[in-house]
Coordinates of C-alpha atoms in Angstrom, one line a residue:
Chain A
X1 CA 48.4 -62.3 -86.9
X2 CA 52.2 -62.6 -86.7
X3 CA 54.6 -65.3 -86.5
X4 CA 55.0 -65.4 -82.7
X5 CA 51.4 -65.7 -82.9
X6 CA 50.3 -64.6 -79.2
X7 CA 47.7 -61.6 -79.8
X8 CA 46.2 -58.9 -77.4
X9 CA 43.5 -56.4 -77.5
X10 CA 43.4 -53.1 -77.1
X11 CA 40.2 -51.4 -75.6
X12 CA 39.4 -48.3 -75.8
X13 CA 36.7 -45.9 -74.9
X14 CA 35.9 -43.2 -76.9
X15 CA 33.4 -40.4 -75.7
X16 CA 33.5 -36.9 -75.6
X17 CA 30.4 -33.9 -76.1
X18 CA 31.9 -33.8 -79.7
X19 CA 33.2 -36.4 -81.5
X20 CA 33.8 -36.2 -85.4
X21 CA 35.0 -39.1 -87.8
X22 CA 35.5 -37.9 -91.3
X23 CA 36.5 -40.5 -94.1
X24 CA 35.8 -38.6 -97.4
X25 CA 35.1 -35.2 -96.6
X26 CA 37.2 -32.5 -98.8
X27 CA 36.5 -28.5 -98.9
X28 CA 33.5 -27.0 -97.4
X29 CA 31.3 -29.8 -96.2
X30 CA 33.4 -31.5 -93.2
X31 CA 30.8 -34.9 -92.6
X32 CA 31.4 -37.3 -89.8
X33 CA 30.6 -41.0 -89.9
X34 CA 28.2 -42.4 -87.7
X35 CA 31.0 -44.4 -86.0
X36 CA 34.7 -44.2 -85.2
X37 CA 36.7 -45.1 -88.7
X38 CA 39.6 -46.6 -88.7
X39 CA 41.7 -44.0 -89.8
X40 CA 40.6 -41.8 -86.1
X41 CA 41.7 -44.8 -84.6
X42 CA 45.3 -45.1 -86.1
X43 CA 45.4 -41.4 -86.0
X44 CA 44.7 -41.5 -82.5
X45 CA 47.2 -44.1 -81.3
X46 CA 49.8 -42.8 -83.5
X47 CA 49.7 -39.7 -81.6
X48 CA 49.7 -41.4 -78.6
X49 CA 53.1 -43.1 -79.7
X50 CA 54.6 -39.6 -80.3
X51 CA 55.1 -40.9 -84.5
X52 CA 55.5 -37.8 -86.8
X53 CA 53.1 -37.5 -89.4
X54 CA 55.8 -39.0 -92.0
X55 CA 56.5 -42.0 -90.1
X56 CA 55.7 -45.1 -90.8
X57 CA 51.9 -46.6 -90.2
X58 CA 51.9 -50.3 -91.8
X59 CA 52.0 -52.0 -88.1
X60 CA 49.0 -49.9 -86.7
X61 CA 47.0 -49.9 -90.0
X62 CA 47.5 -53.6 -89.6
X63 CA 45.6 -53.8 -86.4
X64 CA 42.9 -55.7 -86.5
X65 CA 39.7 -53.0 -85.7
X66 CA 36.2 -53.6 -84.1
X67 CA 34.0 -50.8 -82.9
X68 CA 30.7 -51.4 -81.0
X69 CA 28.4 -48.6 -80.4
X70 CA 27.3 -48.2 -76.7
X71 CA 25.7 -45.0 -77.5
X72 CA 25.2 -43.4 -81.0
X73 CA 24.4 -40.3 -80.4
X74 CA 22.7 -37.9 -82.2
X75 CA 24.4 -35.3 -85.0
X76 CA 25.0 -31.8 -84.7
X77 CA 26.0 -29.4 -87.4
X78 CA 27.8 -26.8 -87.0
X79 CA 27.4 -23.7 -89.2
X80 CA 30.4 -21.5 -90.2
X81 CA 31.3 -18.0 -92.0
X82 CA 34.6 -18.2 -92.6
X83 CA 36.3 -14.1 -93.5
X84 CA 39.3 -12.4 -93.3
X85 CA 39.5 -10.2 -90.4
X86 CA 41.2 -7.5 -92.7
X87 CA 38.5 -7.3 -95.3
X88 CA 40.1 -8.9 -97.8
X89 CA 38.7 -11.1 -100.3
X90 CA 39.2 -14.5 -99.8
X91 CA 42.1 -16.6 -101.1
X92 CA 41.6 -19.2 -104.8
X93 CA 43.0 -22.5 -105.7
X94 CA 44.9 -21.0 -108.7
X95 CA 48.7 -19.8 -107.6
X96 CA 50.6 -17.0 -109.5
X97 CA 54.0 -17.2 -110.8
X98 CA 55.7 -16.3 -107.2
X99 CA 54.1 -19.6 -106.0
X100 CA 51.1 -16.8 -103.9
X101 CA 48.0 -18.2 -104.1
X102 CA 45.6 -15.7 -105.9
X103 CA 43.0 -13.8 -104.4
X104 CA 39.5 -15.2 -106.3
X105 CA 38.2 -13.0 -108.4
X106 CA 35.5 -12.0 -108.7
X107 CA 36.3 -11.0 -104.7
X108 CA 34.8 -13.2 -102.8
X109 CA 34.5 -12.7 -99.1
X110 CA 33.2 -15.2 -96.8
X111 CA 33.3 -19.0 -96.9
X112 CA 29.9 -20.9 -95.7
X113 CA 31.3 -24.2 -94.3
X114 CA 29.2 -26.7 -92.4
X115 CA 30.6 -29.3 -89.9
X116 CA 29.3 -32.3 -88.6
X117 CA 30.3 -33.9 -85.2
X118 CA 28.8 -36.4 -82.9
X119 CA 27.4 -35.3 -79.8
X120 CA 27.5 -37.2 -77.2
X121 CA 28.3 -40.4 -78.5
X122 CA 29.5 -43.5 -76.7
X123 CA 32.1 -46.1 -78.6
X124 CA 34.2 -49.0 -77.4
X125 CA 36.8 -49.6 -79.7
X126 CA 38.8 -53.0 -79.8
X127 CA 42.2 -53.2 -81.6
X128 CA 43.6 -56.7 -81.8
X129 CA 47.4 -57.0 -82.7
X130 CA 50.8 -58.9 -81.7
X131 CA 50.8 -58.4 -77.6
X132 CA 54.2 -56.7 -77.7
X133 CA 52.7 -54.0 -79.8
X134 CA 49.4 -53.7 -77.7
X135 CA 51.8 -53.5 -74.6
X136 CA 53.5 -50.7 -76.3
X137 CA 50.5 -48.9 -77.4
X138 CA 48.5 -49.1 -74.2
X139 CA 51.9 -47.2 -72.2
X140 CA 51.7 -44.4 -75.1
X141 CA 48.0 -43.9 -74.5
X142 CA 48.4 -43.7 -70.7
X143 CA 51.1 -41.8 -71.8
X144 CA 50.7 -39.7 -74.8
X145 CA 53.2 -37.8 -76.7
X146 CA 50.5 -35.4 -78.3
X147 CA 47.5 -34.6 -77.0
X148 CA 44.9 -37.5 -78.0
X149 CA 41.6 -36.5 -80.3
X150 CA 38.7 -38.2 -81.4
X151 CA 38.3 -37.8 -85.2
X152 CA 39.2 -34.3 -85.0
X153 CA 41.3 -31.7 -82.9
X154 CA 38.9 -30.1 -81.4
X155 CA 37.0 -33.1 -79.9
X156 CA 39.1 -34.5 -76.7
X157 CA 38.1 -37.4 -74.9
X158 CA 36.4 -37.7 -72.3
X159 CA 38.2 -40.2 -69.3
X160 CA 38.2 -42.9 -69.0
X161 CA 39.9 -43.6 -72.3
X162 CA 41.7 -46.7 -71.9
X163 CA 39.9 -49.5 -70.5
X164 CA 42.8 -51.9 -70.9
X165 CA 44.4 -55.0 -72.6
X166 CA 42.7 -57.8 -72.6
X167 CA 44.0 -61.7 -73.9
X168 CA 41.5 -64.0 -76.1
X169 CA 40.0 -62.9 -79.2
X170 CA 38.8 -59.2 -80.2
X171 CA 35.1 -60.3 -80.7
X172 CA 34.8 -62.2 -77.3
X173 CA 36.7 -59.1 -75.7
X174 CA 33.9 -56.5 -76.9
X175 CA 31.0 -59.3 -75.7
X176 CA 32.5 -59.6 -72.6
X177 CA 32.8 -55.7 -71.6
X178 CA 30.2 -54.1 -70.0
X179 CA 28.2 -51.4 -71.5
X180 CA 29.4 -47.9 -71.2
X181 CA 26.4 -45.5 -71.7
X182 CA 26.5 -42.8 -69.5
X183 CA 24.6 -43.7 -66.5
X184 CA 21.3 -41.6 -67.0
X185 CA 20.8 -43.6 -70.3
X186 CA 21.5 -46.9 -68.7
X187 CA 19.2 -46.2 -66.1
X188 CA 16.2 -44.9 -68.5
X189 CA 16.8 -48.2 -70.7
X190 CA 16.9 -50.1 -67.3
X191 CA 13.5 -48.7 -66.4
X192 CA 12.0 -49.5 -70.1
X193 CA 12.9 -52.9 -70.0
X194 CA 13.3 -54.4 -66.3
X195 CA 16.7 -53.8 -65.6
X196 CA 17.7 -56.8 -67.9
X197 CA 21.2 -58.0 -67.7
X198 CA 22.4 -57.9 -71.6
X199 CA 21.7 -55.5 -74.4
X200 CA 22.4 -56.0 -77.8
X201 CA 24.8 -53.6 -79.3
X202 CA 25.6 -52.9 -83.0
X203 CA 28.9 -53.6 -84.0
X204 CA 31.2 -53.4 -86.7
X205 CA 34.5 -55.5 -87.1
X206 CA 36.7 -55.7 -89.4
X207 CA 36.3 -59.1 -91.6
X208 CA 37.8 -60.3 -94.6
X209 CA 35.2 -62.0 -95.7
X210 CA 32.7 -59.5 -94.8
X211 CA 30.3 -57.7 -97.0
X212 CA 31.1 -53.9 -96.7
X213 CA 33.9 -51.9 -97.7
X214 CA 35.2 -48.9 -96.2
X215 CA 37.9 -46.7 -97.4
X216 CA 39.2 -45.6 -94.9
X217 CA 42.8 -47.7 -93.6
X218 CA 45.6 -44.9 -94.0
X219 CA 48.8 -45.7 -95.9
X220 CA 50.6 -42.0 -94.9
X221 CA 49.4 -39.3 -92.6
X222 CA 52.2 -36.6 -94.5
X223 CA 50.1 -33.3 -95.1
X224 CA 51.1 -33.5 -98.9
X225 CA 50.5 -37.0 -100.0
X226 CA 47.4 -38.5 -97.3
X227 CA 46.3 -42.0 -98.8
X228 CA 44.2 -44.5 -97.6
X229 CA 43.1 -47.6 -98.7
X230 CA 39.7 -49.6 -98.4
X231 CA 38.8 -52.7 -96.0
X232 CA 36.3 -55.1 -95.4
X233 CA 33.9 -55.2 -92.8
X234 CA 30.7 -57.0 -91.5
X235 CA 28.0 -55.7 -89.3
X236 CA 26.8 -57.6 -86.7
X237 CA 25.2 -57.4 -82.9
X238 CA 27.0 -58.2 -80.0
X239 CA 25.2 -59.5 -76.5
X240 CA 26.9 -57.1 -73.6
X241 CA 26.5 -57.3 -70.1
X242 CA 24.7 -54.0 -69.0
X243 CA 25.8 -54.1 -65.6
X244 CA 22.1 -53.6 -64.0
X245 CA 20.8 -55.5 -61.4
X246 CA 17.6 -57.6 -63.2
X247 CA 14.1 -56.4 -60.8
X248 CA 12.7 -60.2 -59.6
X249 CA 9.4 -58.8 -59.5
X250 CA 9.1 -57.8 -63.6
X251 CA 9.5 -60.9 -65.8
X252 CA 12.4 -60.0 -68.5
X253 CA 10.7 -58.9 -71.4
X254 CA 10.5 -58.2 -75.2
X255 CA 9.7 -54.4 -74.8
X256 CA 6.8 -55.1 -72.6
X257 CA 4.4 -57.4 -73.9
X258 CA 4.9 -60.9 -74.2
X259 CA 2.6 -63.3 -75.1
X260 CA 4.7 -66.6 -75.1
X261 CA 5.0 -65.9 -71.1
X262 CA 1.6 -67.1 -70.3
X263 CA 2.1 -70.3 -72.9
X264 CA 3.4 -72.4 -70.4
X265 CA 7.0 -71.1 -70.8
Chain B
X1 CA -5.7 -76.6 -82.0
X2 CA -4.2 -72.8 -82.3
X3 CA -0.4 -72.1 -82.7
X4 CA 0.9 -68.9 -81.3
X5 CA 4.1 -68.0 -83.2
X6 CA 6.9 -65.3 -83.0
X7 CA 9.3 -65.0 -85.9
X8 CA 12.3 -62.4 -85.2
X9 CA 12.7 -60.3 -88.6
X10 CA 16.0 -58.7 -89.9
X11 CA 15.5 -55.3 -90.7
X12 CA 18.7 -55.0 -92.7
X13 CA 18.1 -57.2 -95.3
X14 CA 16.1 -56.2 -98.9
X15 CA 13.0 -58.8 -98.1
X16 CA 12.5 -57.3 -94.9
X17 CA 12.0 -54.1 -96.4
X18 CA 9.3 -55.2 -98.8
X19 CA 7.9 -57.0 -95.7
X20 CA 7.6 -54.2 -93.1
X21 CA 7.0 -51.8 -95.4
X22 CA 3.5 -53.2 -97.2
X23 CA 0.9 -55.7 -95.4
X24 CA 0.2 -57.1 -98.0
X25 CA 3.7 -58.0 -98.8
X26 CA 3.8 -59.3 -95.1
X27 CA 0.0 -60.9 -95.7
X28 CA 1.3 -63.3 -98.2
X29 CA 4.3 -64.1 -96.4
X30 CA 2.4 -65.3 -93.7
X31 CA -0.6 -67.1 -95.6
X32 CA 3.2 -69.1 -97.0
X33 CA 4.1 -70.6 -93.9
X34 CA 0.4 -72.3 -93.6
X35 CA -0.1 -75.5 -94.9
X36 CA -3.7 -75.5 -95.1
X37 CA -6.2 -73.7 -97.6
X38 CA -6.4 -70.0 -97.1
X39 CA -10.0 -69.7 -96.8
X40 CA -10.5 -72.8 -94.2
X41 CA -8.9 -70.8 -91.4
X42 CA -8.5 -67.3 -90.1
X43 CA -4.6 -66.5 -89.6
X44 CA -4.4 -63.6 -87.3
X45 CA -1.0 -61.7 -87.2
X46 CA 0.8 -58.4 -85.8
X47 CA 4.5 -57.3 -86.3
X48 CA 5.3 -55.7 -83.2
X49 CA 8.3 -52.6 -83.7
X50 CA 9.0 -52.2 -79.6
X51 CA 12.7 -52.3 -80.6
X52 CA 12.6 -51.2 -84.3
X53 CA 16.2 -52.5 -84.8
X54 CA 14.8 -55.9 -84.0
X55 CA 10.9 -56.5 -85.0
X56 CA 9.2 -59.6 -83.7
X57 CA 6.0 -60.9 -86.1
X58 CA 3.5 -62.4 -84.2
X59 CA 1.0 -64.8 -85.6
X60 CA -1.8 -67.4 -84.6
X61 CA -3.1 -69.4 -87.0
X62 CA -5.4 -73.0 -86.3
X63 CA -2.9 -75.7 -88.0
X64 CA 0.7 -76.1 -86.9
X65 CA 2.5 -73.7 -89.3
X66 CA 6.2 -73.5 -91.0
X67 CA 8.7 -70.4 -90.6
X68 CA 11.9 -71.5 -92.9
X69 CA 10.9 -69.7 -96.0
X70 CA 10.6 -66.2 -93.8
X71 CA 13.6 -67.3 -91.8
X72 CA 15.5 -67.7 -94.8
X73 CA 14.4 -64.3 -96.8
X74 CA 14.0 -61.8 -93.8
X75 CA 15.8 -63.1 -91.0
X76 CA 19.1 -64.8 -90.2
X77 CA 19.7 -68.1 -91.6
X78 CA 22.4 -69.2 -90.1
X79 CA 22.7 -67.0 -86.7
X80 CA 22.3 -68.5 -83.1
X81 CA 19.2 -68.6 -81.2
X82 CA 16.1 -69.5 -81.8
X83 CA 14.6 -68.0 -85.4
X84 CA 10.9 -68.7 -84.6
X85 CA 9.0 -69.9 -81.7
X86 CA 5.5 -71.9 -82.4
X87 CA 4.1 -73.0 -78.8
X88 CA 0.6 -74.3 -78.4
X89 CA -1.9 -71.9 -77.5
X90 CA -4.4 -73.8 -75.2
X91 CA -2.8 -73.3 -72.5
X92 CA -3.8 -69.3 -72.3
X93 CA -7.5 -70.4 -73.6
X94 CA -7.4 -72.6 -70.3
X95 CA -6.4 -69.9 -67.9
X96 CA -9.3 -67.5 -68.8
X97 CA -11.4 -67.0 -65.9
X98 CA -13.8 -64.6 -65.5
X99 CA -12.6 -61.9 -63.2
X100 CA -9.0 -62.8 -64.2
X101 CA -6.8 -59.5 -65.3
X102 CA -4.4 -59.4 -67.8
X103 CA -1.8 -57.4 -69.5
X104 CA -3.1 -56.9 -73.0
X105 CA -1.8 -55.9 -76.5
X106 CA -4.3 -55.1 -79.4
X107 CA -3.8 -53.7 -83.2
X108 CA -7.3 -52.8 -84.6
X109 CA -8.4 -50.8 -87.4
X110 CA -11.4 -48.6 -85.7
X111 CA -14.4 -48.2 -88.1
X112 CA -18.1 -47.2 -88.3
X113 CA -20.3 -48.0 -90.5
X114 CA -23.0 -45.2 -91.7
X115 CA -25.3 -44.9 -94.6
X116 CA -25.3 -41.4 -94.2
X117 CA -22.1 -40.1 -94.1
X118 CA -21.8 -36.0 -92.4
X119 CA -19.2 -35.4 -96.1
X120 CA -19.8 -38.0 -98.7
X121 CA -17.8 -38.5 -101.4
X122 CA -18.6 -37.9 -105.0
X123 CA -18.2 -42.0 -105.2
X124 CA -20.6 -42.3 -102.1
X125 CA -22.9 -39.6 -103.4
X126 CA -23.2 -41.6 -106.9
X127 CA -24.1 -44.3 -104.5
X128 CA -26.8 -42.6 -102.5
X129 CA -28.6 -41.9 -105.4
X130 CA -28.5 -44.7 -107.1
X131 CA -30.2 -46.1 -104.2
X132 CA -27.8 -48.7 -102.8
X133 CA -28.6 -50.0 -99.7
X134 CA -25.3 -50.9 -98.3
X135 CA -23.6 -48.4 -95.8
X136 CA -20.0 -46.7 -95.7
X137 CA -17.4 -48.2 -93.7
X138 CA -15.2 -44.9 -92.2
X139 CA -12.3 -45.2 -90.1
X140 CA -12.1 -43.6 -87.0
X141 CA -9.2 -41.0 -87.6
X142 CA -8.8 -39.3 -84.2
X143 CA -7.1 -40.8 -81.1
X144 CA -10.0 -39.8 -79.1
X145 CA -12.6 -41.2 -81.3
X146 CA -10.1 -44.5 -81.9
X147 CA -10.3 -45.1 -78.6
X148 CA -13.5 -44.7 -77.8
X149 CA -14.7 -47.2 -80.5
X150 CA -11.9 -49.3 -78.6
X151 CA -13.9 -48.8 -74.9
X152 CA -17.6 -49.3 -76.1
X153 CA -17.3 -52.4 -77.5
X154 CA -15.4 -54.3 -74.8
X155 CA -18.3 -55.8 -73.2
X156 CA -19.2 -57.4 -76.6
X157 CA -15.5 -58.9 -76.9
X158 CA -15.7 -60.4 -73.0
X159 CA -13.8 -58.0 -70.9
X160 CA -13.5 -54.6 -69.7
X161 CA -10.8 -52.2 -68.7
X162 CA -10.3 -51.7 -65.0
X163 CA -9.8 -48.0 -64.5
X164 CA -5.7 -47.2 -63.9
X165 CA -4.5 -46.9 -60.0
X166 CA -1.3 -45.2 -60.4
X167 CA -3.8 -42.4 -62.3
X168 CA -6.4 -42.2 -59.0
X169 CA -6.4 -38.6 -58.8
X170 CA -7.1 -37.5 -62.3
X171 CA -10.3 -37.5 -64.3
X172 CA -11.0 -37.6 -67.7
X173 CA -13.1 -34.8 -69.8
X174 CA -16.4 -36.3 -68.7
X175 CA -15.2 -36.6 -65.0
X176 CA -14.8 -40.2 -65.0
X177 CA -11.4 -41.8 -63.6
X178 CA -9.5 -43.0 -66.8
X179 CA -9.4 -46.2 -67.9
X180 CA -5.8 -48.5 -67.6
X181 CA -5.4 -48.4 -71.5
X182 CA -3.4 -46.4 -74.0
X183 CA -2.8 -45.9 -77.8
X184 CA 0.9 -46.8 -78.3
X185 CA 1.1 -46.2 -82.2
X186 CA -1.3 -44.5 -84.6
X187 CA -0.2 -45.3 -88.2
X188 CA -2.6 -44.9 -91.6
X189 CA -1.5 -47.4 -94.3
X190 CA -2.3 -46.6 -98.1
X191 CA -1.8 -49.2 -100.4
X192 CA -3.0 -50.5 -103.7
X193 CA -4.2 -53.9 -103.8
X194 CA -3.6 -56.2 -107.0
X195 CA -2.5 -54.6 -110.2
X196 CA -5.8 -52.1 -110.8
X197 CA -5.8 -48.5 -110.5
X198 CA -8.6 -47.6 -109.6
X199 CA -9.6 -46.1 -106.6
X200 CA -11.8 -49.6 -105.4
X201 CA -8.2 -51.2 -105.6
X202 CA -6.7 -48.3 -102.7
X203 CA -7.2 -50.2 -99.3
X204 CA -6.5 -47.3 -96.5
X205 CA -7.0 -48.1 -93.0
X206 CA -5.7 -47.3 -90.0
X207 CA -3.7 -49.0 -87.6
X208 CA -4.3 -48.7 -83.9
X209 CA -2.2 -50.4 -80.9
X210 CA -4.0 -50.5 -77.8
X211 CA -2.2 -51.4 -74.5
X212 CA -3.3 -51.7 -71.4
X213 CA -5.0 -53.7 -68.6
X214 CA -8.0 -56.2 -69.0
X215 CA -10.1 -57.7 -66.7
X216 CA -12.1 -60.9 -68.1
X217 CA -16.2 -60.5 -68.0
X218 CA -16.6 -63.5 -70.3
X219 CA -14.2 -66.1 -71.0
X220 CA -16.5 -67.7 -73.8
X221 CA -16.8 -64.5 -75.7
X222 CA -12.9 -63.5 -75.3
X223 CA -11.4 -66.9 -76.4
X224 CA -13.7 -66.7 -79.3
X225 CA -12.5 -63.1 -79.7
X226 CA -8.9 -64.5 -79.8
X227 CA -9.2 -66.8 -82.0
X228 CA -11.0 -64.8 -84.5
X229 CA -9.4 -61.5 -84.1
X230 CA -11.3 -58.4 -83.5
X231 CA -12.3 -55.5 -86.0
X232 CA -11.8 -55.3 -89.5
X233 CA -8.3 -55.8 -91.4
X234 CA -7.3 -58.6 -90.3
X235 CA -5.7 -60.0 -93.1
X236 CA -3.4 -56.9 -93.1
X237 CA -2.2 -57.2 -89.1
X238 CA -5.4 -56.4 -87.4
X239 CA -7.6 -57.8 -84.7
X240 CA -4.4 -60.3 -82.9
X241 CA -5.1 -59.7 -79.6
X242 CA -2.5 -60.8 -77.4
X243 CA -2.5 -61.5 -73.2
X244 CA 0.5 -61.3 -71.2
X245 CA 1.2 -61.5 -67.3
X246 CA 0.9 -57.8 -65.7
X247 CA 4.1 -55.9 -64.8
X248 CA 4.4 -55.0 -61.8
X249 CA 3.9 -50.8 -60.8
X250 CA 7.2 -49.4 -59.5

């Protein structure tokens, strides 16, 4: 990663009732990704840092990034009416010669925008990256300089957020940590299949080699010039331990039925 | 000798689509990975969707068969673990005993067969009238009806289902104590068969999975039964019926 070469991770766990990760959305339709992107994640520790939104990003957007979903979640839209409390028509793109934006014309008077968050959503995010850095990073988060969000203001986390650094590299650091459902899933998946000890969780990581690309790596955070550039990815499944205590008296199972267990085996 | 086999499928890739979504796509994948000559021996398969992130193909055939071609298209070639299991299925046939409960998974496609059907079709009427002997084959297409075709024939197949303890004080509509079996998936398939249009070329069926409890009446009857599938649409992931060890009630 760097020339000293000694590299930490980062992990961090992000749920909330309302989570929303946005990586293209513009005007009225505000969508959310169906997992953390990496921009949230930058966003998020660069607030945690206390950076302005001028400063500088290349050493967190080079962070190494892998996400594993504990618990998708489902989506929630949100409807909005958006009017001005005075009556007055509603503000266009198109700016008169004082530098005022125009009111549109014909008048119109109430925006219909839609939002899209994730409710109740599990994700434990790994960021790998030269250990002082990590070091520094995991004091902001414990001690953040502006107040933390996932994806967007509205949606704070929920605690615990920071799970801690950890040495070794960032794929065996998400395999090894357990899984963080809430506990009334964990214990309706522990029912379904036996209390098993591992579950296979999705997960993506951040891979040169790998197949998709995302756009979503931010070169500037300043309000009047955001970029962002694209990364690759892969998609894989990771084996976590799910922190249940296996029943003896139910042989581990493939959803229930398994033929091979009476095959001598 | 019979060959039980489980090949692990992966749902994100484009061969796996064509696979799970047609079986007859899935049919000819699976007559592939036998060496011998289709019509010599009756393959018997069901792709089972517990976890539908991860399906698991199931499939007994008489000769030892070969899983690298559906490894390679619609699974993952290079991963860890094991890609396909083939074990030896004697030693199931071996444990039958009458009197001897099992666990049991079945998909069927429930059918009569009536020459005088209550609403025939125009096709059916033609063939009523033209004096054709042969009578209608019509799917069962109620859950109640499904699974009583499933409960009157189980003497015939060599077992019968126990009725369930943790449901002692309930009764069914005739006042009977149910029985310890359910219907875990109802799906009807449509799909044309070859490259004709016409109607003759539509197979439709529908696919039943019955789970539930068994206990054995005849162990000649049910091995033959599990070696040769039970119902009709077998070559499209009907009739595998499969035994496992009972969970235990919490």
């Amino acid at each position: 990663m760097t020339a000293s070469g000694r590299t930490s991770v980062l992990l961090l766990r992000l749920a909330a009732p309302l989570q929303s990760w946005g990586d293209r959305s513009t005007f009225n339709r505000r969508e959310t990704r169906p997992e953390p992107t990496k921009s949230g994640v930058v966003g998020l520790l660069a607030a945690a840092a206390g950076r302005s939104r001028h400063a500088a990003l290349d050493d967190l957007a080079g962070l190494a990034l892998g996400i594993r979903i504990d618990q998708p979640g489902s989506l929630l839209r949100d409807y909005h009416t958006v009017s001005d409390h005075r009556g007055q028509p509603l503000l266009s793109a198109a700016v008169s010669a004082r530098g005022l934006q125009k009111p549109t014309s014909p008048a119109k008077h109430t925006h219909i925008t839609q939002r899209f968050y994730l409710q109740d959503a599990v994700f434990l995010a790994a960021v790998e990256g030269p250990a002082e850095l990590i070091t520094t990073l995991e004091h902001a988060v414990r001690h953040p300089a502006f107040p933390l969000a996932l994806g967007r203001r509205s949606c704070v986390p929920a605690q615990p957020l920071l799970l801690g650094q950890r040495t070794g590299p960032l794929q065996d650091a998400l395999r090894a940590e357990p899984w963080q459902a809430s506990p009334s899933v964990r214990k309706r998946w522990g029912r379904q299949n036996g209390n098993a000890t591992r579950i296979d969780l999705p997960a993506t990581l951040d891979d040169p080699a790998g197949d998709d690309i995302r756009d979503d790596v931010p070169l500037s955070f300043a309000p009047t010039r955001r970029t962002y550039t694209t990364r690759r990815t892969s998609h894989t499944y990771l084996s976590a331990p799910t922190g249940l205590t296996p029943d003896p008296t139910r042989p581990p199972s493939t959803g229930g039925h398994d033929p091979f267990a009476l095959l001598g085996w | 000798m019979p060959y039980l086999s489980r090949i692990r499928i992966n749902p994100l890739r484009a061969e796996s689509r064509t696979l799970l979504a047609g079986p007859r796509a899935l049919h000819a994948a699976v007559q592939g990975g036998i060496p011998g000559l289709p019509a010599e021996e009756r393959t018997l398969w069901r792709l089972d969707a517990d976890n539908p992130h991860r399906p698991h193909l199931f499939v007994l055939t008489t000769d030892k068969p070969d899983w690298t071609h559906l490894v390679e298209q619609a699974g993952w070639p290079d991963a860890d673990g094991e890609h396909y299991a083939v074990r030896d299925y004697t030693p199931l046939l071996q444990q039958l005993a009458t009197g001897r409960n099992f666990a049991f998974r079945l998909t069927a496609n429930p059918v009569q067969n009536t020459s005088r059907p209550d609403k025939p079709t125009p096709r059916q009427q033609q063939r009523i009238e033209a004096g054709e002997r042969r009578s209608f084959r019509l799917g069962h297409r109620t859950a109640a009806a499904q699974l009583n075709w499933f409960l009157t024939r189980t003497d015939r197949w060599g077992f019968d289902i126990p009725t369930a303890p943790h449901l002692d004080d309930t009764h069914d509509t005739d006042g009977e104590p149910p029985r310890d079996v359910r219907i875990t998936t109802r799906q009807r398939r449509a799909f044309g068969k070859g490259s004709l249009s016409t109607k003759e070329a539509q197979v439709v069926m529908n696919a039943v999975t019955f789970e539930g409890r068994l206990r054995i009446t005849d162990p000649a009857l049910l091995t033959e039964r599990l070696l040769n599938g039970i119902g009709p649409s077998k070559a499209y992931g009907c009739g595998l019926l499969t035994l496992a060890p009972l969970p235990e009630r919490a």
